[in-house]
Short mmCIF file of C-alpha atoms and ligand atoms in Angstrom, two decimals:
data_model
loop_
_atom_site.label_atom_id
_atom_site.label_comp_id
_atom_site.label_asym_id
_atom_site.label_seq_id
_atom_site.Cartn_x
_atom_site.Cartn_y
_atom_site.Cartn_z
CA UNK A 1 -17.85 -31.30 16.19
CA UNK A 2 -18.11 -31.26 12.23
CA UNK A 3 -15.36 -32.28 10.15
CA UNK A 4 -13.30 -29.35 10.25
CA UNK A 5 -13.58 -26.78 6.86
CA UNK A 6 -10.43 -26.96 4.54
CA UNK A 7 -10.36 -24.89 1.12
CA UNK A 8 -7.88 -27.60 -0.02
CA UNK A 9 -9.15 -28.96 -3.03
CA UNK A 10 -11.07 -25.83 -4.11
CA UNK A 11 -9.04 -22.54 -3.16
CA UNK A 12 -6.52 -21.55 -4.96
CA UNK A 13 -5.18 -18.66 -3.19
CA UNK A 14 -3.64 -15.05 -4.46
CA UNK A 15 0.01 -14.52 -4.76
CA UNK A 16 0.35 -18.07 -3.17
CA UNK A 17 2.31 -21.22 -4.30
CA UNK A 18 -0.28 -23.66 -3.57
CA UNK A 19 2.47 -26.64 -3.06
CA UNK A 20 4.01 -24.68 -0.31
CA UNK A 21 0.74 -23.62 1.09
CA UNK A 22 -0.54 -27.79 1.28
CA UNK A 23 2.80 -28.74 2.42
CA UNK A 24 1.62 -26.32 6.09
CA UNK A 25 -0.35 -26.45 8.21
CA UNK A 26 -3.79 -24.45 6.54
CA UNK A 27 -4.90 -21.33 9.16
CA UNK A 28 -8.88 -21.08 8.67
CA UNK A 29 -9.77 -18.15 10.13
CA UNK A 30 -13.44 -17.65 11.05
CA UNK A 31 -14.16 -14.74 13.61
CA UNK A 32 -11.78 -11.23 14.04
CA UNK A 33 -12.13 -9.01 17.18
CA UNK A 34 -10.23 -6.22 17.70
CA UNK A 35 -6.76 -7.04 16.58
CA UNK A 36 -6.92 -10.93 16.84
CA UNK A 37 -8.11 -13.10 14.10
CA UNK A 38 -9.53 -16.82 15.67
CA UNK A 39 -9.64 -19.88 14.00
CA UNK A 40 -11.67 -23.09 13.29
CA UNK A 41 -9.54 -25.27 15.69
CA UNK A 42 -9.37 -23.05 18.68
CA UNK A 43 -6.75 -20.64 18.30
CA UNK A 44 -6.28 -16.89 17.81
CA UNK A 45 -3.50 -14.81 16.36
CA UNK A 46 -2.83 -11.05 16.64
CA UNK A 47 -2.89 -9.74 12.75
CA UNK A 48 0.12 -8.78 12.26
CA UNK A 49 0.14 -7.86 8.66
CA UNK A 50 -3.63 -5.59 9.14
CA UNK A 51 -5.00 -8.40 6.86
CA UNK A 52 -2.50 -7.67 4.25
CA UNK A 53 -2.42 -4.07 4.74
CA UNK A 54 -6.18 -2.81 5.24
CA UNK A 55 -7.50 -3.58 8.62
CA UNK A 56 -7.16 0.28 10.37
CA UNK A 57 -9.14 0.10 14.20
CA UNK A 58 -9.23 -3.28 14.74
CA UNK A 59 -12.05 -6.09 13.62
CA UNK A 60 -15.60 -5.56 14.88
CA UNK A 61 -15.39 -1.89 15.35
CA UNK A 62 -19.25 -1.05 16.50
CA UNK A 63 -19.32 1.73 14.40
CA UNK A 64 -18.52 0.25 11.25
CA UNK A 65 -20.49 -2.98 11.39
CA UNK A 66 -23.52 -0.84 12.46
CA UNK A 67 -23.05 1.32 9.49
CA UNK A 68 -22.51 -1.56 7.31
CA UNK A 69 -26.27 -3.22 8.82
CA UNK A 70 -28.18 0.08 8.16
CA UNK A 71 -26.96 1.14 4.79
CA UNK A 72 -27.37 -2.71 3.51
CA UNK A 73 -31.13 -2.39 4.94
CA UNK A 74 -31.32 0.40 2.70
CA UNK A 75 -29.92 0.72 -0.62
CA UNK A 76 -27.50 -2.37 -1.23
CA UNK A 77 -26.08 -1.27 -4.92
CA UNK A 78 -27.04 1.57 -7.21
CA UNK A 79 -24.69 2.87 -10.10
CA UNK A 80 -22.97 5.77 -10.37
CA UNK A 81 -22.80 5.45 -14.01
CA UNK A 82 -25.16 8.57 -14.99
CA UNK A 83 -26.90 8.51 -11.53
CA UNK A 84 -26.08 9.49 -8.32
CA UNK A 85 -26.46 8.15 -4.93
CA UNK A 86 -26.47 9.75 -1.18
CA UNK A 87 -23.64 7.74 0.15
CA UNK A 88 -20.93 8.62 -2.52
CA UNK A 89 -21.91 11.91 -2.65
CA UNK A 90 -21.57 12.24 1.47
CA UNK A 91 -18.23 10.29 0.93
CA UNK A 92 -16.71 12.74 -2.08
CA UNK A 93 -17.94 15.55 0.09
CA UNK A 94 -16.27 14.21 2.85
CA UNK A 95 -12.53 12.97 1.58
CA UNK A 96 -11.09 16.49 0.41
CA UNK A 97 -10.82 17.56 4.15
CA UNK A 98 -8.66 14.91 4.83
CA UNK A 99 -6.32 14.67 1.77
CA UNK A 100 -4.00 16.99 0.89
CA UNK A 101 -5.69 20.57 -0.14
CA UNK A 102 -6.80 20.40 -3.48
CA UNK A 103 -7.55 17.17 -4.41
CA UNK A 104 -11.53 17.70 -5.05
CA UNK A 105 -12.46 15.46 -7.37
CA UNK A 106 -12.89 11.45 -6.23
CA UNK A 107 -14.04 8.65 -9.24
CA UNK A 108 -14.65 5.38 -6.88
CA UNK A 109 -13.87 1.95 -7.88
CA UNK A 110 -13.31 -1.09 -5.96
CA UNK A 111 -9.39 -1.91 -5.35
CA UNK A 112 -5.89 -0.63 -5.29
CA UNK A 113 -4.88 -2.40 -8.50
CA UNK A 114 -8.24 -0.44 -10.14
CA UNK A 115 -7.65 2.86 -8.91
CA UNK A 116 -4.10 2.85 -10.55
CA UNK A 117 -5.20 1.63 -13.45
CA UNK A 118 -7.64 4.95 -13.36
CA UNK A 119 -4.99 7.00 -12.89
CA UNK A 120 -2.78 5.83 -15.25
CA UNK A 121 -5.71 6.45 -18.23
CA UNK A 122 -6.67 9.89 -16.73
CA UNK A 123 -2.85 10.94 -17.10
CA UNK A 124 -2.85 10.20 -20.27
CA UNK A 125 -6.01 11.07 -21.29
CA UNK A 126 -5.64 14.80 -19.69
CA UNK A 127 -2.61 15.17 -21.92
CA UNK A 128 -4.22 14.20 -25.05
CA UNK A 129 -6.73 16.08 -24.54
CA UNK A 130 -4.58 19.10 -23.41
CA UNK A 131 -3.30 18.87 -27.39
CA UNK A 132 -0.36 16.72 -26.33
CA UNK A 133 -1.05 13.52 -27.61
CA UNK A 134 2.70 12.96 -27.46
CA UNK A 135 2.94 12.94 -23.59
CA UNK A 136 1.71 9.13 -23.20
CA UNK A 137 4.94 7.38 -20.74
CA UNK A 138 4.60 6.67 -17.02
CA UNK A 139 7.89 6.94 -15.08
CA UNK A 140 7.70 4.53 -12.08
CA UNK A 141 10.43 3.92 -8.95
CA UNK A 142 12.83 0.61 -9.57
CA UNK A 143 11.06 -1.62 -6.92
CA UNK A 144 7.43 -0.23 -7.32
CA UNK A 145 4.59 -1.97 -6.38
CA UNK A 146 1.24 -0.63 -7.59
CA UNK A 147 -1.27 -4.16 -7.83
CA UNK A 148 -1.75 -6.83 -10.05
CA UNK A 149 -3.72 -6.15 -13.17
CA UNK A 150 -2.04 -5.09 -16.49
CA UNK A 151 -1.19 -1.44 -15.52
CA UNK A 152 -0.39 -2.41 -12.38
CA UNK A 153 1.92 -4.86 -13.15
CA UNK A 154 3.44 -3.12 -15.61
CA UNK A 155 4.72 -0.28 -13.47
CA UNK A 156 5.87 -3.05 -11.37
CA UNK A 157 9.97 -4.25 -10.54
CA UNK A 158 10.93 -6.78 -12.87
CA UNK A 159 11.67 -10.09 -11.19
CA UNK A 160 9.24 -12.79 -10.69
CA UNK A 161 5.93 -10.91 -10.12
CA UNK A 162 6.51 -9.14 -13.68
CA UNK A 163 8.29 -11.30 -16.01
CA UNK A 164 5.72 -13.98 -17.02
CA UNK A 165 3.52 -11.77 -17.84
CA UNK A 166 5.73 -9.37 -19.89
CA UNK A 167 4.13 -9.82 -23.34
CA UNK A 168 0.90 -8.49 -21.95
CA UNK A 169 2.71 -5.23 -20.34
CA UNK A 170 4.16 -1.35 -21.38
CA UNK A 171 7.33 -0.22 -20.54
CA UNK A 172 7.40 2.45 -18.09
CA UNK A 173 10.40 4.88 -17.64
CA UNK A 174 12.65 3.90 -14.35
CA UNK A 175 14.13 6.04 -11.85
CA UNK A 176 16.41 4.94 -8.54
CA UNK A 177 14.51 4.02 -5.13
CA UNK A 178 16.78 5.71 -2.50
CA UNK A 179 17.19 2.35 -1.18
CA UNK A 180 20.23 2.84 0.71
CA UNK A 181 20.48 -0.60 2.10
CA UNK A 182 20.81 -1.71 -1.36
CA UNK A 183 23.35 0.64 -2.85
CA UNK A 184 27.41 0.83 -1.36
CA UNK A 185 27.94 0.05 1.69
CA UNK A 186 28.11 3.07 4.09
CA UNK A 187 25.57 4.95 1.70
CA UNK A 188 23.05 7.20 3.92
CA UNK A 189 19.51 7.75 3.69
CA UNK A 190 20.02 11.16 2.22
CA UNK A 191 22.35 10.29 0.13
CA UNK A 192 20.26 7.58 -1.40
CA UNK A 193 17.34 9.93 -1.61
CA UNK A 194 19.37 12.66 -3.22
CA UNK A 195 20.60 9.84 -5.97
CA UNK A 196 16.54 8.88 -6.57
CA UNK A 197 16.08 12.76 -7.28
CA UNK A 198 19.25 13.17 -9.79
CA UNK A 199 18.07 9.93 -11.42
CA UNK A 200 14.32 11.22 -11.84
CA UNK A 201 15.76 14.63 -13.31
CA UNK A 202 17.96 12.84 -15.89
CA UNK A 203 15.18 10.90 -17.25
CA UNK A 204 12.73 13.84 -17.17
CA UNK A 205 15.66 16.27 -18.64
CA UNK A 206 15.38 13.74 -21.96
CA UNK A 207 12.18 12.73 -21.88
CA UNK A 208 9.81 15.07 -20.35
CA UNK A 209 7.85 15.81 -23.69
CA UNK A 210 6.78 12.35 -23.97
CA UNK A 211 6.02 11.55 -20.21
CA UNK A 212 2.43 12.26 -19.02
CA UNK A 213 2.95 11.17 -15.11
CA UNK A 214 5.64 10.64 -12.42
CA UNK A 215 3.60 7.34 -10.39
CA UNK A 216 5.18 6.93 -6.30
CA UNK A 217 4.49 5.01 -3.60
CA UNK A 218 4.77 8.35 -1.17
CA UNK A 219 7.80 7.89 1.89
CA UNK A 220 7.09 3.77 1.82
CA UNK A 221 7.37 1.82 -1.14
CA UNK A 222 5.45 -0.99 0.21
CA UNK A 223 5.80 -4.65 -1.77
CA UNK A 224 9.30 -3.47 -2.81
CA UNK A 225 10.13 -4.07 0.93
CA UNK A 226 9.59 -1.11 2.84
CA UNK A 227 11.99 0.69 1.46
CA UNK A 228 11.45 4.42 3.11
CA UNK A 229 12.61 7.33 1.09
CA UNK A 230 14.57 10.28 3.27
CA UNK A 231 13.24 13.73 4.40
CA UNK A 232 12.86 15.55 0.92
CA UNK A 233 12.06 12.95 -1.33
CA UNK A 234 8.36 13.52 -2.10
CA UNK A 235 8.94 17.56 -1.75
CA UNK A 236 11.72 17.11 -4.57
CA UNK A 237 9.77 14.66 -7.00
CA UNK A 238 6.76 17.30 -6.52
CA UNK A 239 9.38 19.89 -7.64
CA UNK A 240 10.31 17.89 -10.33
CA UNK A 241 6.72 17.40 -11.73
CA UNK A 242 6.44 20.71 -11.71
CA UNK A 243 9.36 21.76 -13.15
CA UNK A 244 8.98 19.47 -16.42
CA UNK A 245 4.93 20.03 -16.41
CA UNK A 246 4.32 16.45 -15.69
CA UNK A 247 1.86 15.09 -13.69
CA UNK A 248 2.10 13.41 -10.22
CA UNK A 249 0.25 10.12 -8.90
CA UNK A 250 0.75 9.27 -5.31
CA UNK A 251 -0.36 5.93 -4.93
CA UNK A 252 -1.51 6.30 -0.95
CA UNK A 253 -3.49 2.16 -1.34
CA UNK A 254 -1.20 1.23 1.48
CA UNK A 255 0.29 4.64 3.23
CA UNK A 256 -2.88 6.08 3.22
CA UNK A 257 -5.64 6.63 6.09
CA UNK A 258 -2.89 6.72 9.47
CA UNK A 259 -0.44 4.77 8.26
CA UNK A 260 2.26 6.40 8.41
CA UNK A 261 1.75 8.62 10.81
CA UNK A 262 -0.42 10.88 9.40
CA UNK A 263 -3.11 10.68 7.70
CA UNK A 264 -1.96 10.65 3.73
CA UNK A 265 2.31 10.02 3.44
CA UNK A 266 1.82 13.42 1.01
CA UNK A 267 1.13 15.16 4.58
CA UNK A 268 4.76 14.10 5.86
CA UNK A 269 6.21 16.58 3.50
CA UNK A 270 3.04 19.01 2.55
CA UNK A 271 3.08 18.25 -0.88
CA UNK A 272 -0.55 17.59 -3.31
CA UNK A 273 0.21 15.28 -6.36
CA UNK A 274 -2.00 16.13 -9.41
CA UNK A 275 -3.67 12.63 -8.43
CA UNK A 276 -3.51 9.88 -5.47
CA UNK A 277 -5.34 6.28 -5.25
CA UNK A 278 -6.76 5.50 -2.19
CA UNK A 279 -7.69 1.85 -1.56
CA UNK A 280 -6.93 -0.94 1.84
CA UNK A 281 -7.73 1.29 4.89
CA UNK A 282 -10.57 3.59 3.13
CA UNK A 283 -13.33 1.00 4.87
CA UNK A 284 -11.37 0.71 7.72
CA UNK A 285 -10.57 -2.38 6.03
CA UNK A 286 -13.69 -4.12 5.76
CA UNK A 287 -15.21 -3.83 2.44
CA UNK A 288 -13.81 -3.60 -1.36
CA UNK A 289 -14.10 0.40 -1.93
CA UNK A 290 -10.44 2.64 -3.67
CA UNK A 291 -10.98 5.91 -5.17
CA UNK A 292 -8.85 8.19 -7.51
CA UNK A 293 -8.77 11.57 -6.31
CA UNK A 294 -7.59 14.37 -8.57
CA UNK A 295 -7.59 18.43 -8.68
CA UNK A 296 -10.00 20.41 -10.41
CA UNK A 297 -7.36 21.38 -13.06
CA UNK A 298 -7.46 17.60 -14.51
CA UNK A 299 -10.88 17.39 -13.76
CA UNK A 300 -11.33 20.22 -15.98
CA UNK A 301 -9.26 18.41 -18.95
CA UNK A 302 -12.27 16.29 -19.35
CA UNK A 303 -15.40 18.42 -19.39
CA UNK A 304 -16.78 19.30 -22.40
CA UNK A 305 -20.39 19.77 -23.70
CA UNK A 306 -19.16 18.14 -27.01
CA UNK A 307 -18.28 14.83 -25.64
CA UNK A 308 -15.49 14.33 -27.59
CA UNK A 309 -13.19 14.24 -23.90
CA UNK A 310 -15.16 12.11 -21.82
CA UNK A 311 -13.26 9.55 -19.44
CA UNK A 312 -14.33 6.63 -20.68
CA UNK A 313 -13.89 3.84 -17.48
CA UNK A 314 -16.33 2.93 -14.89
CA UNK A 315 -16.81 -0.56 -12.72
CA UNK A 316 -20.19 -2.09 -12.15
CA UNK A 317 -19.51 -1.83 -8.38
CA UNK A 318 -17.43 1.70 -8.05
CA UNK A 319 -18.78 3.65 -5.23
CA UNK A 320 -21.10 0.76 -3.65
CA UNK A 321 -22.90 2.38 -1.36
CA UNK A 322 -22.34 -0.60 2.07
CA UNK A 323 -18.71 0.16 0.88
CA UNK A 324 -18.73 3.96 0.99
CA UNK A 325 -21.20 3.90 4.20
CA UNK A 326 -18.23 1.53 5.79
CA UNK A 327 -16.06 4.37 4.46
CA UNK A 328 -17.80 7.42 6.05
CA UNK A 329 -17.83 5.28 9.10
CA UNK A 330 -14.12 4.32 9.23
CA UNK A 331 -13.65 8.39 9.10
CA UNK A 332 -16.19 8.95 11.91
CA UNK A 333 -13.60 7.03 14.40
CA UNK A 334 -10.82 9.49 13.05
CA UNK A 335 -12.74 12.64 13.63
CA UNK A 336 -13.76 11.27 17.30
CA UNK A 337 -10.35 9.84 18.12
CA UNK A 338 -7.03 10.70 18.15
CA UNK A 339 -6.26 7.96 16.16
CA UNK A 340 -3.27 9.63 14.45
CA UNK A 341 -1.77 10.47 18.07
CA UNK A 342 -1.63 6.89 18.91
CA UNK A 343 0.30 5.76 15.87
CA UNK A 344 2.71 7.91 16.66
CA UNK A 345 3.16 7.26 20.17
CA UNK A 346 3.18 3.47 19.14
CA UNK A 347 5.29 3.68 16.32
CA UNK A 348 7.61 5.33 18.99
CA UNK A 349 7.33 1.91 20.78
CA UNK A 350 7.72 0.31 18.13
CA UNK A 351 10.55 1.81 17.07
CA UNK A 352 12.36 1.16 20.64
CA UNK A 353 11.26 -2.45 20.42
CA UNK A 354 12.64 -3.26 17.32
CA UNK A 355 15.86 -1.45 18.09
CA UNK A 356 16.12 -2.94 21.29
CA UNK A 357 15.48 -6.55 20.08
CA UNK A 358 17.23 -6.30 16.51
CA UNK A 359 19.69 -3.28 16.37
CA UNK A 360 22.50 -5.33 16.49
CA UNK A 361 21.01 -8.71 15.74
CA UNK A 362 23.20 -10.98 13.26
CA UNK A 363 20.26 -11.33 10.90
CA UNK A 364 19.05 -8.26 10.79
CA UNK A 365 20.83 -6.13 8.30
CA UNK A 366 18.58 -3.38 8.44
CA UNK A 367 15.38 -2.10 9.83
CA UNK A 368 13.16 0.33 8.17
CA UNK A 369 10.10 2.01 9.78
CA UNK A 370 7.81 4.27 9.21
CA UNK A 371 5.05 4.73 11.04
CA UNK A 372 3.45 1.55 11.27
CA UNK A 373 4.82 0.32 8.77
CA UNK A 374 7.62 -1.92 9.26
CA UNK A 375 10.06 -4.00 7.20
CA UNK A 376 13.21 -6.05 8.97
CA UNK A 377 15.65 -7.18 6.38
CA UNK A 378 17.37 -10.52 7.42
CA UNK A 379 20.54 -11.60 5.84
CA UNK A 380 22.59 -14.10 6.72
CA UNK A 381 25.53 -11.96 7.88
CA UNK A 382 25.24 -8.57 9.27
CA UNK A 383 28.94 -6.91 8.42
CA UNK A 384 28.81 -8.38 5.16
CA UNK A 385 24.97 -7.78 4.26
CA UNK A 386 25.35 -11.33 2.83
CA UNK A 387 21.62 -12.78 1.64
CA UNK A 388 20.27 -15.94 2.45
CA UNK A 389 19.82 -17.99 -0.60
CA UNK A 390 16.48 -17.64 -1.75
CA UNK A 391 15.63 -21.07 -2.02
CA UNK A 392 15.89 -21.39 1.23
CA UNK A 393 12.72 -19.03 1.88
CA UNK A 394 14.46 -18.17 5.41
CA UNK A 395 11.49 -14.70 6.01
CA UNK A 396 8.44 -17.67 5.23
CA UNK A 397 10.72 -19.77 7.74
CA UNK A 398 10.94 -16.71 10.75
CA UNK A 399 6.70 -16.01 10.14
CA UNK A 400 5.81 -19.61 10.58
CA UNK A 401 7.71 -19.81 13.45
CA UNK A 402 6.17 -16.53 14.72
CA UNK A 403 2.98 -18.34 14.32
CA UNK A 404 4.03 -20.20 17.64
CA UNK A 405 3.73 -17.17 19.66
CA UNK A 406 0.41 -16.53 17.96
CA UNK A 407 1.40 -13.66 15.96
CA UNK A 408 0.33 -13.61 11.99
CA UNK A 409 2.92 -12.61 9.78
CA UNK A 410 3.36 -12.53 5.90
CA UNK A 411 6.93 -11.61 4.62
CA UNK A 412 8.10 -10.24 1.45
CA UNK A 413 11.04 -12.49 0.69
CA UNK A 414 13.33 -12.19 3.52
CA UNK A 415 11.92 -9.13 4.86
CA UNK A 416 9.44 -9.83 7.98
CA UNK A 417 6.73 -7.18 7.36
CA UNK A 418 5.03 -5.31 10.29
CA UNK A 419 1.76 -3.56 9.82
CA UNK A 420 -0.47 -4.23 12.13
CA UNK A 421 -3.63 -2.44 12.72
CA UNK A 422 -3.28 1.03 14.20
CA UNK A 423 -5.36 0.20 17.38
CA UNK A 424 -2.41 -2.41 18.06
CA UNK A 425 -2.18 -2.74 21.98
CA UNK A 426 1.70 -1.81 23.60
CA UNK A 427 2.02 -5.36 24.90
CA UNK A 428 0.83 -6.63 21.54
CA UNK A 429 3.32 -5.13 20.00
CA UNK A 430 5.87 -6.20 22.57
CA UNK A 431 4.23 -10.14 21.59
CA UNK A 432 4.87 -9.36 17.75
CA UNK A 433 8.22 -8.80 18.39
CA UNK A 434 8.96 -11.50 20.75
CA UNK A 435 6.96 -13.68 17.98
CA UNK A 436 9.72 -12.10 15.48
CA UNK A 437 13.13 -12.97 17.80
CA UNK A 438 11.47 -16.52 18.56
CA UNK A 439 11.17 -16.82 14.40
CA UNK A 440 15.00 -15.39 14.27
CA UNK A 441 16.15 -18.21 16.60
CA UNK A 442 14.81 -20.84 14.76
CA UNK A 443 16.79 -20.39 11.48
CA UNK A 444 18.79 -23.31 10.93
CA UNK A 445 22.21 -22.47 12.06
CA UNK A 446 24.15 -24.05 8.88
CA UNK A 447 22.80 -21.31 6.79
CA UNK A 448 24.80 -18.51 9.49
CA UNK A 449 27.88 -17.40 7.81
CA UNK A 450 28.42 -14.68 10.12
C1 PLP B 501 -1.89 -3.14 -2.25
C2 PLP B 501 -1.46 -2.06 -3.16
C3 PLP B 501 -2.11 -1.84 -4.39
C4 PLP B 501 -3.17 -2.77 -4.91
O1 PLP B 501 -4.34 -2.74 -4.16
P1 PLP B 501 -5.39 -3.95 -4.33
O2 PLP B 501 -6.58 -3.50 -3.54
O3 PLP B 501 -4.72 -5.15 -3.76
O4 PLP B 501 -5.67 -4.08 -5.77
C5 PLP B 501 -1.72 -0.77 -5.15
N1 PLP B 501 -0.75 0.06 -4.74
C6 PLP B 501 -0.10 -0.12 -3.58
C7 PLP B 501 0.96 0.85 -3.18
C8 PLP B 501 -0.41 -1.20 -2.76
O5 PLP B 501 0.27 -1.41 -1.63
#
């Protein structure tokens, strides 16, 4: 055999601190099947984290790789600036029957962090051109999480992912995340959720006239931890909007296409924002695609024979038509399986798993689920919800060690994250757990204070 392949003096790799990352053991992955990633020296791992969030039916899915072949044998890249192309079109056509009713209108990009930024410009773009030039601030959840460019980041928490870059960011408006776990101790879920909804009408009740959008990660905010909002949350920020005229984004990058449980999060509580992003899971996970969906009414805002309203944003790659031909394949497997079905009956699993294994571990303060989406806070004492220092990078610890019972992980802080792929196998998901406890055990015991 070859020397093996190490990205060690030439990657530098996203949201990573490369001295950490040379100080491990380096993972090279080169082939995926089904919901296993295998690597240059031999070994595979289920993917525990949907490679970060995207991978929906496994890797390898027939369907999607032969799509992929035949549209790259036919029209690799056209614009959509000015022209059209069959794919997109097919693709636009196709997405309003699965989002929430009403959302018609779909302007393509390439990523998450994109299709925010689109949305953020359209909102306030509509208003100016509604007359109401004043209407120009974004309110954003404490804890949000919407990608890493400029407008991304700057609807993101403050804290470490934010603050070096704060001369280059705008100040959004901030209401509570019913993040119970967080607040008093003995605060419930529907209590935290009705605090989130009296803090987002106190800051619309004073500033509604200059506010042109209300942005939410719908039911999970993601990054922030998997913090899960209570029954009522999205129907009452909805109400909200629509009460104060301001528009809604639903930022559905990583809740979106089965994640939750059904197909958009908006579904869990029948509600259509003014806009949502789509992003991750819209290839099934396999190519760059995200699109910004939005209602005829904005859509409207911006048509005019005059040109003087035109939306002025577009990328070189938005809509690419291997991307969208990935996409339309991705949403072949839902209309021919009941892929929605199974996440539910496997989040059910899931959900008896964890509480079996956790509910009254010592580390685990809390865990939140929805879905397939999964976040286990660890502290270092249960009664008293006491963290673990953060130096001490305790979730990093538990995934590494997971990695012994071949089972990928990728925590945010000490949260362990769990989002694997919805075609995850039942005893796969009985490994990731058993990966998890294994991780649990192998926290050093001087940093217990329980
Ligand atoms: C991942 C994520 C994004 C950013 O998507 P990218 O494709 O990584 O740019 C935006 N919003 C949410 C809610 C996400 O989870």
């Amino acid at each position: 055999m070859s020397t093996a392949p190490t990205g060690r003096s030439s990657v530098w790799h996203p949201f990573t601190q490369m001295a950490l990352f040379d100080a491990e053991p380096e993972i090279v992955v080169e082939r995926g099947e089904a919901n296993r990633l295998f690597t240059t020296d031999g070994r595979s791992f289920i993917d525990g984290v949907s490679s970060l969030w995207c991978n929906v039916h496994g890797h390898g899915r027939a369907e999607i790789v032969q799509a992929i072949q035949e549209q790259a044998s036919v029209l690799q890249h056209s614009t959509l600036l000015g022209v059209s192309h069959t794919r997109a079109i097919e693709l636009a056509e196709r997405l309003p029957s699965i989002l929430p009713v009403g959302l018609t209108r779909s302007f393509f990009s390439e990523n998450g962090a994109s299709a925010v930024e689109v949305a953020l410009k359209m909102a306030v773009q509509f208003w100016r051109n509604a007359g109401k030039p004043e209407r120009q601030r974004i309110v954003a959840l404490e804890f949000a999480y919407h990608g890493d460019t400029i407008g991304g980041v700057s609807l993101g928490a403050p804290g470490k992912f934010r603050d070096p870059y704060a001369p280059l960011l705008f100040e959004p408006l901030r209401f509570d995340s019913p993040y119970a776990f967080g607040m008093e101790p003995g605060t419930t879920l529907a209590q935290a959720t009705q605090r989130s909804l009296e803090s987002l009408r106190s800051l619309l009740d004073e500033h509604a006239q200059e506010t042109a959008a209300v942005i939410i990660e719908p039911r999970v905010q993601g990054a922030g931890g998997m913090i899960v909002s209570g029954e009522g949350h999205l129907a009452g920020v909805r109400r909200l909007c629509d009460e104060f005229e301001v528009l809604l984004i639903a930022d559905e990058v990583a809740t979106g296409f089965g994640r939750t449980g059904e197909m958009f999060a908006c579904n869990l509580e029948q509600i259509t924002p003014d806009i949502a992003t789509l992003g991750k899971g819209i290839t099934g996970g396999y190519l760059p695609l995200s699109a910004t969906v939005t209602t005829e009414q904005v859509y409207a805002n911006f048509y005019d024979e005059n040109n003087e309203r035109t939306f002025y944003h577009g990328h070189t790659y938005a809509g690419n038509p291997i991307c969208a031909a990935a996409a339309l394949a991705n949403l072949d497997v839902f209309a021919n399986e009941d892929v929605i079905g199974r996440v539910q009956q496997r989040a059910a699993l899931l959900e008896s798993l964890l509480q079996e294994r956790f509910g009254d571990h010592p580390q685990v303060g809390e865990v939140r689920q929805q879905g397939l989406m999964v976040g286990i806070e660890l502290v270092a004492d249960r009664d008293s919800r006491t963290p673990f220092p953060a130096a001490e990078r305790i979730g990093a610890g538990v995934c590494m060690a997971a990695r012994e019972h071949e089972v990928l992980l990728r925590p945010l802080g000490d949260v362990v994250i769990l989002m694997p792929p919805l075609s995850i196998e039942e005893d796969e998901l009985a490994q990731i757990c058993e990966a998890v406890a294994h991780g649990l055990d192998a926290i050093p015991g001087a940093l217990l204070s329980g």
